[in-house]
Amino acid sequence: MTDIPWLTLAIALPALGGLAVALLPRERVLAAKWTALGVSGAVLVLVAVMAARFAPTGGERLQFAEVYPWIPRFGVNYAVGVDGIALVLILMSAVLVPLVVLAAWHENDDADDRGKGYFALILVLEAMMIGVFAATDVFLFYVFFEAMLIPVYFMIGRYGRGPQRRAAAVKFLLYSLLGGLLMLVAVIGVYVYGGTFLWSELVGPGGALAGVDTTAARWLFLGFFVAFAIKAPMWPVHTWLPTAAGASRPGTAVLLVGVLDKVGTYGMLRYCLEMFPEASRWFVWPVVVLSLVSIVYGAVLAIAQSDMMRLIAYTSVSHFGFITLGIFAMTSQGQSGAALYMVNHGFATGALFLVVGFLIARRESSAIGDYRGVQKSAPVLAGVFLVAGLAGLALPGLSPFVSEFLVFIGTYAFHPVPAIIASVGVVLAALYILWMYQRTMTGPAPEGSARLRDLSRRETWAVAPLIALLIIFGVYPQPLLDAINPAVEATMRQVDVTDPAPALGDADTTASGQEEGDHE
């Protein structure tokens, strides 16, 4: 327990802020925007203070823990707490939300309510995003997992782009509900076999799930994994993402791809691996194969896209393949890289979606063919676009490079062949990012098109923090890794796996032994 309910405050503050924005009079649009910005900024400060008080080593794994009975008859508790992985994901969410609010200041001015409801939905969604990463009761996690669908559905269906936005919202909802239904069955199974929903009582050698029949554990693993694979998304259950992202406002896409999709990979790391360690080890190779398909398939389809929003969505399918590959490599480097990848991908993809949103606001089109020569009239915008794109292809010096490098090291230690195949995704990433930049930013401007203005002060403030974070954590990722590594080590112990011995070390030992024998 903790004296100050940090996590409850972090969940309640945006939820109450969203309610306050929704209750404002219809004509108080400007007040709604400033309220949303102020509340999300306050949440960021609160989470930052909480992060500063977090002790990566020397303390309990789950910190800022709160446990209160919720539905005692069914063993359901309001239980929250964070380890290093959950903390950095909550911090990433808290950083992205105020920037999305700032970037979306005029994004929905054409809506019936001029976007007042949109800003209320953003705050409600922030509360649920923090809740899903903080939940340490499996049932509470499921509630937040499903509840997130509601604000996102309306953010796409009502405030999205184009005539297909309602169809895209329904497709997103149906896919997510299917995954949620499978998870619900698995959640019930966890309670039947374990007798509790508390994560801390379910995991570990002496946990409530330790004696579960092998076959039952594998089926329960699948129930959670398929739900998380849909949320992530992985091939072949990925098709909702390009459709939803293509019909979303850029601000919605930032939260959808930058944060919500991380719930899937976070769930794999936290729930699939630690609650079902034997099943996780048994399913390693099928998941590795699916990850490799996602990496290559997503990258190839990204190259073929003519719409920038859909292109970025397909790149994320490829990136999530790297994350799941790192998780199921079952090495500390791979899992640390995967957890770090979640954060860096959120910043890089968030910056890319925001810049594309600024372009769409100027020409009301996301088609690549409608943009050429942007760097001549808007050099700052083009420069930001280039940095965000280079982060997407994991250029050394930018933060995604560190996480991708760790994933490759961890995967190669697990088995060289998947690492070699995954490297194809790096080459393809250079193609789809640089080709998109070339087609939109260079060359002569389209005939008859208006000259594009450069970034405004508000737009600069919205994207500059993300560019700064990409550079800072590209040069010095240690603060994030200091929080992540102890949690990864605990996960490795729970799953009962260890890093393979370095092959070079074995060779040196053998050679040394031979030399000693020859000397004798």
Short mmCIF file of C-alpha atoms in Angstrom, two decimals:
data_model
loop_
_atom_site.label_atom_id
_atom_site.label_comp_id
_atom_site.label_asym_id
_atom_site.label_seq_id
_atom_site.Cartn_x
_atom_site.Cartn_y
_atom_site.Cartn_z
CA MET A 1 0.00 0.00 0.00
CA THR A 2 1.08 3.62 -0.35
CA ASP A 3 0.16 6.76 1.58
CA ILE A 4 -0.74 8.70 -1.56
CA PRO A 5 -2.93 6.86 -4.10
CA TRP A 6 -0.81 7.97 -7.06
CA LEU A 7 -2.31 5.62 -9.62
CA THR A 8 -5.89 6.21 -8.53
CA LEU A 9 -5.30 9.95 -8.86
CA ALA A 10 -3.73 9.45 -12.30
CA ILE A 11 -6.81 7.50 -13.40
CA ALA A 12 -9.43 9.70 -11.73
CA LEU A 13 -8.06 13.08 -12.83
CA PRO A 14 -8.51 12.63 -16.62
CA ALA A 15 -11.80 10.77 -16.08
CA LEU A 16 -13.22 13.70 -14.09
CA GLY A 17 -11.69 16.13 -16.56
CA GLY A 18 -13.42 14.37 -19.43
CA LEU A 19 -16.73 14.57 -17.57
CA ALA A 20 -16.18 18.29 -16.92
CA VAL A 21 -15.47 18.94 -20.60
CA ALA A 22 -18.56 16.97 -21.65
CA LEU A 23 -20.76 18.99 -19.29
CA LEU A 24 -19.58 22.38 -20.57
CA PRO A 25 -22.17 24.29 -22.63
CA ARG A 26 -22.06 23.52 -26.34
CA GLU A 27 -20.77 26.97 -27.25
CA ARG A 28 -17.85 26.81 -24.77
CA VAL A 29 -15.55 25.09 -27.22
CA LEU A 30 -12.46 27.13 -26.37
CA ALA A 31 -12.98 26.46 -22.67
CA ALA A 32 -13.27 22.74 -23.45
CA LYS A 33 -9.94 22.79 -25.30
CA TRP A 34 -8.10 24.64 -22.55
CA THR A 35 -9.62 22.36 -19.91
CA ALA A 36 -8.48 19.28 -21.82
CA LEU A 37 -4.98 20.72 -22.23
CA GLY A 38 -4.78 21.76 -18.57
CA VAL A 39 -6.03 18.42 -17.23
CA SER A 40 -3.75 16.36 -19.47
CA GLY A 41 -0.83 18.59 -18.49
CA ALA A 42 -1.64 18.06 -14.81
CA VAL A 43 -1.74 14.29 -15.37
CA LEU A 44 1.70 14.48 -16.99
CA VAL A 45 3.10 16.34 -13.98
CA LEU A 46 1.50 13.84 -11.60
CA VAL A 47 2.89 10.85 -13.49
CA ALA A 48 6.33 12.49 -13.76
CA VAL A 49 6.45 13.01 -9.98
CA MET A 50 5.37 9.41 -9.48
CA ALA A 51 8.10 8.23 -11.86
CA ALA A 52 10.69 10.23 -9.94
CA ARG A 53 9.65 8.42 -6.74
CA PHE A 54 9.88 4.99 -8.37
CA ALA A 55 12.74 2.78 -7.13
CA PRO A 56 13.89 0.48 -9.95
CA THR A 57 16.06 -1.59 -7.63
CA GLY A 58 15.98 -2.30 -3.93
CA GLY A 59 12.20 -2.07 -3.63
CA GLU A 60 9.18 -4.23 -4.32
CA ARG A 61 8.50 -5.11 -7.92
CA LEU A 62 4.97 -3.64 -7.90
CA GLN A 63 5.16 -0.15 -6.45
CA PHE A 64 2.44 2.42 -5.66
CA ALA A 65 0.24 -0.63 -5.09
CA GLU A 66 -3.37 -0.27 -3.99
CA VAL A 67 -5.73 -3.16 -3.31
CA TYR A 68 -9.36 -2.64 -2.31
CA PRO A 69 -12.23 -5.16 -2.44
CA TRP A 70 -14.53 -4.40 -5.36
CA ILE A 71 -16.82 -7.43 -5.78
CA PRO A 72 -15.80 -9.64 -2.85
CA ARG A 73 -18.25 -12.39 -3.67
CA PHE A 74 -16.42 -13.11 -6.90
CA GLY A 75 -12.95 -12.29 -5.64
CA VAL A 76 -12.66 -9.12 -7.74
CA ASN A 77 -10.49 -6.32 -6.40
CA TYR A 78 -9.61 -2.82 -7.42
CA ALA A 79 -5.88 -3.55 -7.53
CA VAL A 80 -3.31 -1.34 -9.21
CA GLY A 81 0.47 -1.13 -9.13
CA VAL A 82 3.36 -0.67 -11.54
CA ASP A 83 6.72 -2.20 -12.28
CA GLY A 84 9.25 -0.50 -14.55
CA ILE A 85 7.61 -1.62 -17.80
CA ALA A 86 4.14 -0.44 -16.82
CA LEU A 87 5.58 2.83 -15.50
CA VAL A 88 7.34 3.82 -18.73
CA LEU A 89 4.22 2.99 -20.76
CA ILE A 90 2.07 5.14 -18.48
CA LEU A 91 4.63 7.93 -18.76
CA MET A 92 4.59 7.60 -22.57
CA SER A 93 0.78 7.87 -22.54
CA ALA A 94 0.89 10.92 -20.30
CA VAL A 95 3.37 12.62 -22.65
CA LEU A 96 1.39 11.90 -25.82
CA VAL A 97 -2.07 13.03 -24.66
CA PRO A 98 -1.40 16.78 -24.12
CA LEU A 99 0.55 16.88 -27.39
CA VAL A 100 -2.41 15.30 -29.19
CA VAL A 101 -4.74 17.85 -27.60
CA LEU A 102 -2.50 20.68 -28.76
CA ALA A 103 -2.11 19.25 -32.28
CA ALA A 104 -5.87 18.62 -32.58
CA TRP A 105 -6.82 22.16 -31.51
CA HIS A 106 -8.59 22.83 -34.82
CA GLU A 107 -8.81 19.22 -36.02
CA ASN A 108 -12.57 18.86 -35.48
CA ASP A 109 -13.80 22.41 -36.00
CA ASP A 110 -16.04 21.10 -38.78
CA ALA A 111 -17.89 18.74 -36.39
CA ASP A 112 -21.35 19.57 -35.06
CA ASP A 113 -19.98 20.47 -31.65
CA ARG A 114 -16.69 21.82 -33.08
CA GLY A 115 -14.83 19.03 -31.37
CA LYS A 116 -15.91 19.58 -27.76
CA GLY A 117 -16.90 15.94 -27.42
CA TYR A 118 -13.66 14.84 -29.04
CA PHE A 119 -11.57 16.43 -26.29
CA ALA A 120 -13.77 14.86 -23.62
CA LEU A 121 -13.22 11.45 -25.24
CA ILE A 122 -9.44 11.98 -25.27
CA LEU A 123 -9.41 12.52 -21.50
CA VAL A 124 -11.68 9.53 -20.83
CA LEU A 125 -9.41 7.41 -23.02
CA GLU A 126 -6.35 8.61 -21.10
CA ALA A 127 -7.89 7.44 -17.84
CA MET A 128 -8.51 4.00 -19.31
CA MET A 129 -5.03 3.76 -20.85
CA ILE A 130 -3.42 4.47 -17.49
CA GLY A 131 -5.81 2.04 -15.84
CA VAL A 132 -5.06 -0.84 -18.19
CA PHE A 133 -1.30 -0.54 -17.67
CA ALA A 134 -1.70 -0.14 -13.90
CA ALA A 135 -4.23 -2.94 -13.25
CA THR A 136 -2.92 -5.88 -11.22
CA ASP A 137 -6.27 -7.67 -10.99
CA VAL A 138 -6.95 -9.74 -14.12
CA PHE A 139 -10.66 -8.89 -14.11
CA LEU A 140 -9.94 -5.17 -13.64
CA PHE A 141 -7.47 -5.36 -16.52
CA TYR A 142 -10.18 -6.93 -18.68
CA VAL A 143 -12.64 -4.17 -17.76
CA PHE A 144 -10.20 -1.43 -18.80
CA PHE A 145 -9.19 -3.46 -21.89
CA GLU A 146 -12.79 -3.54 -23.11
CA ALA A 147 -13.82 -0.08 -21.90
CA MET A 148 -11.15 1.55 -24.07
CA LEU A 149 -13.17 0.52 -27.11
CA ILE A 150 -15.97 2.96 -26.34
CA PRO A 151 -14.13 6.31 -26.65
CA VAL A 152 -12.06 5.05 -29.60
CA TYR A 153 -15.20 3.89 -31.43
CA PHE A 154 -16.69 7.39 -31.24
CA MET A 155 -13.37 9.10 -31.97
CA ILE A 156 -13.25 7.17 -35.26
CA GLY A 157 -16.95 6.87 -36.11
CA ARG A 158 -18.09 10.38 -35.24
CA TYR A 159 -14.92 12.46 -35.47
CA GLY A 160 -13.01 10.52 -38.12
CA ARG A 161 -12.18 11.34 -41.73
CA GLY A 162 -13.98 10.39 -44.93
CA PRO A 163 -17.22 8.58 -45.73
CA GLN A 164 -15.90 5.22 -44.51
CA ARG A 165 -15.21 6.30 -40.94
CA ARG A 166 -18.31 4.60 -39.49
CA ALA A 167 -17.54 1.36 -41.28
CA ALA A 168 -13.94 1.57 -40.02
CA ALA A 169 -15.18 2.16 -36.46
CA VAL A 170 -17.46 -0.88 -36.67
CA LYS A 171 -14.64 -3.04 -38.05
CA PHE A 172 -12.37 -1.92 -35.22
CA LEU A 173 -15.11 -2.68 -32.71
CA LEU A 174 -15.92 -6.14 -34.08
CA TYR A 175 -12.29 -7.26 -34.15
CA SER A 176 -11.71 -5.94 -30.64
CA LEU A 177 -14.91 -7.50 -29.28
CA LEU A 178 -13.92 -10.85 -30.74
CA GLY A 179 -10.58 -10.67 -28.97
CA GLY A 180 -12.28 -9.48 -25.80
CA LEU A 181 -14.71 -12.41 -25.88
CA LEU A 182 -11.85 -14.90 -26.10
CA MET A 183 -10.09 -13.12 -23.26
CA LEU A 184 -13.23 -13.19 -21.12
CA VAL A 185 -13.39 -16.97 -21.48
CA ALA A 186 -9.73 -17.18 -20.47
CA VAL A 187 -10.25 -14.78 -17.53
CA ILE A 188 -13.06 -17.01 -16.24
CA GLY A 189 -10.79 -20.01 -16.70
CA VAL A 190 -8.07 -18.31 -14.67
CA TYR A 191 -10.49 -17.83 -11.79
CA VAL A 192 -11.80 -21.39 -12.02
CA TYR A 193 -8.29 -22.86 -11.85
CA GLY A 194 -6.63 -20.23 -9.66
CA GLY A 195 -9.43 -19.12 -7.37
CA THR A 196 -8.36 -15.46 -7.55
CA PHE A 197 -7.96 -12.62 -10.02
CA LEU A 198 -4.98 -10.99 -8.29
CA TRP A 199 -2.01 -11.18 -10.61
CA SER A 200 0.49 -11.34 -7.74
CA GLU A 201 -1.22 -14.45 -6.35
CA LEU A 202 -1.48 -16.19 -9.73
CA VAL A 203 2.14 -16.07 -10.92
CA GLY A 204 5.32 -17.70 -9.73
CA PRO A 205 6.32 -21.24 -8.69
CA GLY A 206 4.00 -21.09 -5.67
CA GLY A 207 1.25 -19.17 -7.46
CA ALA A 208 -2.34 -20.27 -7.81
CA LEU A 209 -1.80 -21.27 -11.46
CA ALA A 210 1.35 -23.29 -10.82
CA GLY A 211 -0.52 -26.60 -10.67
CA VAL A 212 -2.81 -26.08 -13.66
CA ASP A 213 -2.98 -28.95 -16.12
CA THR A 214 -0.63 -28.42 -19.08
CA THR A 215 -3.36 -28.68 -21.71
CA ALA A 216 -5.65 -26.27 -19.83
CA ALA A 217 -2.81 -23.78 -19.39
CA ARG A 218 -2.09 -23.82 -23.12
CA TRP A 219 -5.72 -23.14 -23.98
CA LEU A 220 -5.86 -20.31 -21.47
CA PHE A 221 -2.63 -18.92 -22.95
CA LEU A 222 -4.25 -18.95 -26.41
CA GLY A 223 -7.32 -17.10 -25.14
CA PHE A 224 -5.17 -14.25 -23.88
CA PHE A 225 -2.68 -14.36 -26.74
CA VAL A 226 -5.25 -14.11 -29.56
CA ALA A 227 -6.89 -11.13 -27.85
CA PHE A 228 -3.51 -9.44 -27.48
CA ALA A 229 -2.50 -10.33 -31.06
CA ILE A 230 -5.64 -8.60 -32.35
CA LYS A 231 -4.98 -5.55 -30.21
CA ALA A 232 -1.28 -5.36 -31.17
CA PRO A 233 -2.02 -6.18 -34.11
CA MET A 234 -0.15 -9.16 -35.58
CA TRP A 235 -0.61 -10.86 -38.90
CA PRO A 236 -3.15 -12.29 -39.81
CA VAL A 237 -5.50 -10.40 -37.45
CA HIS A 238 -4.14 -6.98 -38.39
CA THR A 239 -6.54 -5.83 -41.10
CA TRP A 240 -8.58 -3.55 -38.86
CA LEU A 241 -5.61 -1.25 -38.18
CA PRO A 242 -4.97 0.23 -41.67
CA THR A 243 -8.71 0.72 -42.11
CA ALA A 244 -9.13 2.39 -38.72
CA ALA A 245 -5.99 4.54 -39.05
CA GLY A 246 -6.94 5.60 -42.58
CA ALA A 247 -10.35 6.81 -41.37
CA SER A 248 -9.07 8.45 -38.15
CA ARG A 249 -8.02 11.97 -37.43
CA PRO A 250 -4.24 12.04 -36.94
CA GLY A 251 -4.67 12.72 -33.22
CA THR A 252 -6.80 9.60 -32.86
CA ALA A 253 -4.24 7.59 -34.85
CA VAL A 254 -1.48 8.71 -32.47
CA LEU A 255 -3.34 7.30 -29.47
CA LEU A 256 -4.60 4.24 -31.35
CA VAL A 257 -1.22 3.14 -32.72
CA GLY A 258 1.07 4.86 -30.24
CA VAL A 259 -0.62 3.69 -27.04
CA LEU A 260 -3.61 1.35 -27.41
CA ASP A 261 -1.81 -1.17 -29.58
CA LYS A 262 0.89 -1.43 -26.90
CA VAL A 263 -1.71 -2.95 -24.60
CA GLY A 264 -1.48 -6.07 -26.74
CA THR A 265 2.29 -6.47 -26.50
CA TYR A 266 2.29 -5.41 -22.85
CA GLY A 267 -0.35 -8.05 -22.16
CA MET A 268 1.80 -10.73 -23.79
CA LEU A 269 4.75 -9.79 -21.61
CA ARG A 270 2.82 -9.39 -18.37
CA TYR A 271 0.02 -11.96 -18.58
CA CYS A 272 0.81 -14.59 -21.23
CA LEU A 273 4.40 -15.19 -20.19
CA GLU A 274 4.13 -14.88 -16.43
CA MET A 275 0.80 -16.62 -15.83
CA PHE A 276 1.49 -19.45 -18.28
CA PRO A 277 5.27 -19.97 -18.40
CA GLU A 278 5.21 -23.53 -19.76
CA ALA A 279 2.68 -22.64 -22.46
CA SER A 280 4.74 -19.58 -23.39
CA ARG A 281 7.83 -21.71 -23.90
CA TRP A 282 5.80 -24.27 -25.86
CA PHE A 283 4.40 -21.62 -28.25
CA VAL A 284 7.72 -19.82 -28.82
CA TRP A 285 8.33 -20.96 -32.39
CA PRO A 286 4.76 -20.40 -33.71
CA VAL A 287 4.85 -16.85 -32.31
CA VAL A 288 8.34 -16.23 -33.71
CA VAL A 289 7.13 -17.31 -37.17
CA LEU A 290 4.07 -15.03 -36.93
CA SER A 291 6.34 -12.18 -35.85
CA LEU A 292 8.63 -12.66 -38.85
CA VAL A 293 5.64 -12.72 -41.21
CA SER A 294 4.34 -9.51 -39.61
CA ILE A 295 7.73 -7.81 -40.03
CA VAL A 296 8.11 -8.59 -43.72
CA TYR A 297 4.44 -8.51 -44.72
CA GLY A 298 3.75 -5.17 -43.01
CA ALA A 299 6.84 -3.60 -44.58
CA VAL A 300 6.03 -4.84 -48.09
CA LEU A 301 2.46 -3.55 -47.91
CA ALA A 302 3.69 -0.22 -46.54
CA ILE A 303 5.80 0.24 -49.66
CA ALA A 304 2.72 -0.32 -51.83
CA GLN A 305 0.56 2.32 -50.12
CA SER A 306 -0.49 5.59 -51.74
CA ASP A 307 -2.09 6.98 -48.56
CA MET A 308 0.22 8.27 -45.81
CA MET A 309 -2.07 7.29 -42.93
CA ARG A 310 -2.39 3.71 -44.17
CA LEU A 311 1.33 3.54 -44.90
CA ILE A 312 2.21 4.44 -41.31
CA ALA A 313 -0.35 1.92 -40.06
CA TYR A 314 1.29 -0.87 -42.08
CA THR A 315 4.72 0.15 -40.82
CA SER A 316 3.36 -0.39 -37.32
CA VAL A 317 2.32 -3.94 -38.20
CA SER A 318 5.98 -4.49 -39.09
CA HIS A 319 7.24 -2.78 -35.94
CA PHE A 320 4.95 -4.82 -33.71
CA GLY A 321 6.45 -7.91 -35.30
CA PHE A 322 9.82 -6.79 -33.93
CA ILE A 323 8.29 -6.27 -30.48
CA THR A 324 6.68 -9.71 -30.30
CA LEU A 325 9.87 -11.26 -31.69
CA GLY A 326 11.84 -9.69 -28.84
CA ILE A 327 9.31 -10.84 -26.25
CA PHE A 328 9.27 -14.48 -27.37
CA ALA A 329 13.01 -14.71 -27.97
CA MET A 330 13.01 -15.42 -24.24
CA THR A 331 16.23 -13.49 -23.60
CA SER A 332 16.75 -10.51 -21.35
CA GLN A 333 18.12 -8.39 -24.22
CA GLY A 334 15.17 -9.26 -26.43
CA GLN A 335 12.54 -8.48 -23.79
CA SER A 336 14.27 -5.28 -22.65
CA GLY A 337 14.48 -4.22 -26.29
CA ALA A 338 10.80 -5.08 -26.82
CA ALA A 339 9.68 -3.05 -23.79
CA LEU A 340 11.87 -0.12 -24.87
CA TYR A 341 10.58 -0.52 -28.43
CA MET A 342 7.01 0.05 -27.18
CA VAL A 343 7.97 3.44 -25.78
CA ASN A 344 10.15 4.53 -28.69
CA HIS A 345 7.59 3.41 -31.26
CA GLY A 346 4.97 5.51 -29.48
CA PHE A 347 7.12 8.63 -29.74
CA ALA A 348 8.32 8.01 -33.32
CA THR A 349 4.94 7.02 -34.75
CA GLY A 350 3.25 9.78 -32.78
CA ALA A 351 5.55 12.37 -34.34
CA LEU A 352 5.00 10.93 -37.82
CA PHE A 353 1.20 10.91 -37.50
CA LEU A 354 1.19 14.47 -36.15
CA VAL A 355 3.27 15.78 -39.05
CA VAL A 356 1.02 14.00 -41.54
CA GLY A 357 -1.91 15.60 -39.73
CA PHE A 358 -0.39 19.02 -40.27
CA LEU A 359 -0.08 18.24 -43.98
CA ILE A 360 -3.69 17.05 -44.15
CA ALA A 361 -4.84 20.26 -42.43
CA ARG A 362 -3.19 22.26 -45.21
CA ARG A 363 -4.37 20.34 -48.26
CA GLU A 364 -7.21 18.16 -46.89
CA SER A 365 -5.70 15.04 -48.38
CA SER A 366 -3.61 12.15 -47.11
CA ALA A 367 -2.73 10.92 -50.60
CA ILE A 368 1.01 10.86 -51.27
CA GLY A 369 0.46 11.96 -54.86
CA ASP A 370 -1.03 15.28 -53.73
CA TYR A 371 2.26 16.41 -52.18
CA ARG A 372 5.56 17.27 -53.83
CA GLY A 373 8.18 19.87 -53.13
CA VAL A 374 6.98 20.58 -49.59
CA GLN A 375 10.51 21.25 -48.34
CA LYS A 376 10.79 24.35 -50.54
CA SER A 377 7.82 26.13 -48.99
CA ALA A 378 7.82 24.48 -45.52
CA PRO A 379 11.39 23.49 -44.64
CA VAL A 380 10.78 23.10 -40.90
CA LEU A 381 7.82 20.82 -41.52
CA ALA A 382 9.86 18.77 -43.98
CA GLY A 383 12.75 18.55 -41.52
CA VAL A 384 10.51 17.30 -38.73
CA PHE A 385 8.95 14.81 -41.15
CA LEU A 386 12.42 13.54 -42.05
CA VAL A 387 13.55 13.12 -38.43
CA ALA A 388 10.33 11.30 -37.50
CA GLY A 389 10.69 9.09 -40.58
CA LEU A 390 14.34 8.30 -39.83
CA ALA A 391 13.30 7.35 -36.31
CA GLY A 392 10.77 4.98 -37.88
CA LEU A 393 13.55 3.19 -39.75
CA ALA A 394 15.68 3.09 -36.57
CA LEU A 395 18.52 5.35 -37.65
CA PRO A 396 21.48 5.26 -35.20
CA GLY A 397 21.35 8.27 -32.91
CA LEU A 398 17.57 8.13 -32.59
CA SER A 399 15.88 6.14 -29.83
CA PRO A 400 14.22 3.34 -31.89
CA PHE A 401 17.71 2.20 -32.97
CA VAL A 402 18.59 1.21 -29.41
CA SER A 403 15.47 -0.89 -28.94
CA GLU A 404 15.71 -2.54 -32.35
CA PHE A 405 19.38 -3.32 -31.77
CA LEU A 406 18.56 -4.99 -28.44
CA VAL A 407 15.82 -7.05 -30.11
CA PHE A 408 18.31 -8.24 -32.74
CA ILE A 409 20.92 -9.14 -30.11
CA GLY A 410 18.37 -11.01 -28.02
CA THR A 411 16.91 -12.81 -31.02
CA TYR A 412 20.31 -13.80 -32.38
CA ALA A 413 21.23 -15.24 -28.97
CA PHE A 414 17.98 -17.24 -29.10
CA HIS A 415 18.51 -18.42 -32.71
CA PRO A 416 20.39 -16.75 -35.57
CA VAL A 417 17.92 -17.61 -38.36
CA PRO A 418 14.97 -15.45 -37.11
CA ALA A 419 17.36 -12.54 -36.54
CA ILE A 420 18.65 -12.81 -40.12
CA ILE A 421 15.12 -12.97 -41.57
CA ALA A 422 14.01 -10.02 -39.42
CA SER A 423 16.87 -7.93 -40.81
CA VAL A 424 14.95 -7.84 -44.11
CA GLY A 425 12.49 -5.56 -42.33
CA VAL A 426 15.25 -3.02 -41.71
CA VAL A 427 16.03 -2.81 -45.43
CA LEU A 428 12.35 -2.52 -46.33
CA ALA A 429 11.87 0.19 -43.69
CA ALA A 430 14.46 2.33 -45.43
CA LEU A 431 12.55 1.87 -48.68
CA TYR A 432 9.08 2.84 -47.46
CA ILE A 433 10.23 5.78 -45.31
CA LEU A 434 12.71 7.36 -47.73
CA TRP A 435 10.48 6.78 -50.74
CA MET A 436 7.56 8.45 -48.96
CA TYR A 437 9.79 11.39 -48.06
CA GLN A 438 11.07 11.65 -51.63
CA ARG A 439 7.58 11.60 -53.12
CA THR A 440 6.14 14.20 -50.74
CA MET A 441 8.93 16.55 -49.72
CA THR A 442 11.23 16.78 -52.75
CA GLY A 443 10.78 17.72 -56.39
CA PRO A 444 8.55 20.39 -57.92
CA ALA A 445 5.22 21.26 -56.31
CA PRO A 446 2.07 19.98 -58.08
CA GLU A 447 0.84 22.39 -60.74
CA GLY A 448 -1.92 24.69 -59.57
CA SER A 449 -1.46 23.78 -55.90
CA ALA A 450 -1.28 26.43 -53.22
CA ARG A 451 2.00 27.08 -51.47
CA LEU A 452 2.07 25.23 -48.13
CA ARG A 453 2.77 27.27 -45.01
CA ASP A 454 5.37 26.10 -42.54
CA LEU A 455 4.68 24.91 -38.98
CA SER A 456 2.87 27.36 -36.75
CA ARG A 457 3.96 28.02 -33.18
CA ARG A 458 1.24 25.70 -31.82
CA GLU A 459 2.21 22.91 -34.21
CA THR A 460 5.87 23.32 -33.31
CA TRP A 461 5.09 23.02 -29.61
CA ALA A 462 3.05 19.88 -30.33
CA VAL A 463 5.78 17.99 -32.17
CA ALA A 464 9.04 19.43 -30.77
CA PRO A 465 8.92 17.44 -27.46
CA LEU A 466 8.65 14.17 -29.38
CA ILE A 467 11.62 15.03 -31.60
CA ALA A 468 13.60 16.00 -28.49
CA LEU A 469 12.74 12.71 -26.77
CA LEU A 470 13.73 10.71 -29.84
CA ILE A 471 17.14 12.37 -29.80
CA ILE A 472 17.67 12.30 -26.02
CA PHE A 473 16.79 8.63 -25.61
CA GLY A 474 18.72 7.82 -28.76
CA VAL A 475 21.87 9.17 -27.13
CA TYR A 476 21.11 8.23 -23.54
CA PRO A 477 18.45 5.49 -23.12
CA GLN A 478 19.73 4.46 -19.68
CA PRO A 479 16.92 6.05 -17.59
CA LEU A 480 14.33 3.95 -19.42
CA LEU A 481 16.44 0.80 -19.33
CA ASP A 482 17.13 1.27 -15.60
CA ALA A 483 13.37 1.03 -15.02
CA ILE A 484 12.74 -1.74 -17.54
CA ASN A 485 15.60 -4.18 -16.82
CA PRO A 486 14.63 -5.23 -13.26
CA ALA A 487 11.08 -5.98 -14.45
CA VAL A 488 12.46 -8.03 -17.35
CA GLU A 489 14.72 -9.97 -14.98
CA ALA A 490 11.70 -10.76 -12.81
CA THR A 491 9.78 -11.94 -15.88
CA MET A 492 12.65 -14.20 -16.91
CA ARG A 493 12.63 -15.77 -13.45
CA GLN A 494 8.87 -16.28 -13.54
CA VAL A 495 9.05 -17.96 -16.95
CA ASP A 496 12.05 -19.99 -15.76
CA VAL A 497 14.34 -19.13 -18.67
CA THR A 498 17.89 -17.87 -18.71
CA ASP A 499 20.02 -16.18 -21.33
CA PRO A 500 22.00 -18.63 -23.46
CA ALA A 501 25.72 -18.69 -22.82
CA PRO A 502 27.67 -16.64 -25.39
CA ALA A 503 29.01 -18.88 -28.13
CA LEU A 504 32.25 -16.88 -28.26
CA GLY A 505 32.81 -17.48 -24.56
CA ASP A 506 32.35 -21.22 -25.04
CA ALA A 507 34.82 -21.19 -27.91
CA ASP A 508 37.37 -19.28 -25.84
CA THR A 509 36.95 -21.69 -22.93
CA THR A 510 37.39 -24.68 -25.21
CA ALA A 511 40.46 -23.17 -26.84
CA SER A 512 41.94 -22.37 -23.42
CA GLY A 513 41.34 -25.93 -22.27
CA GLN A 514 43.06 -27.30 -25.35
CA GLU A 515 46.07 -25.06 -24.78
CA GLU A 516 46.37 -26.24 -21.18
CA GLY A 517 46.15 -29.86 -22.32
CA ASP A 518 48.84 -29.31 -24.95
CA HIS A 519 51.06 -27.60 -22.37
CA GLU A 520 50.72 -30.56 -20.02
#
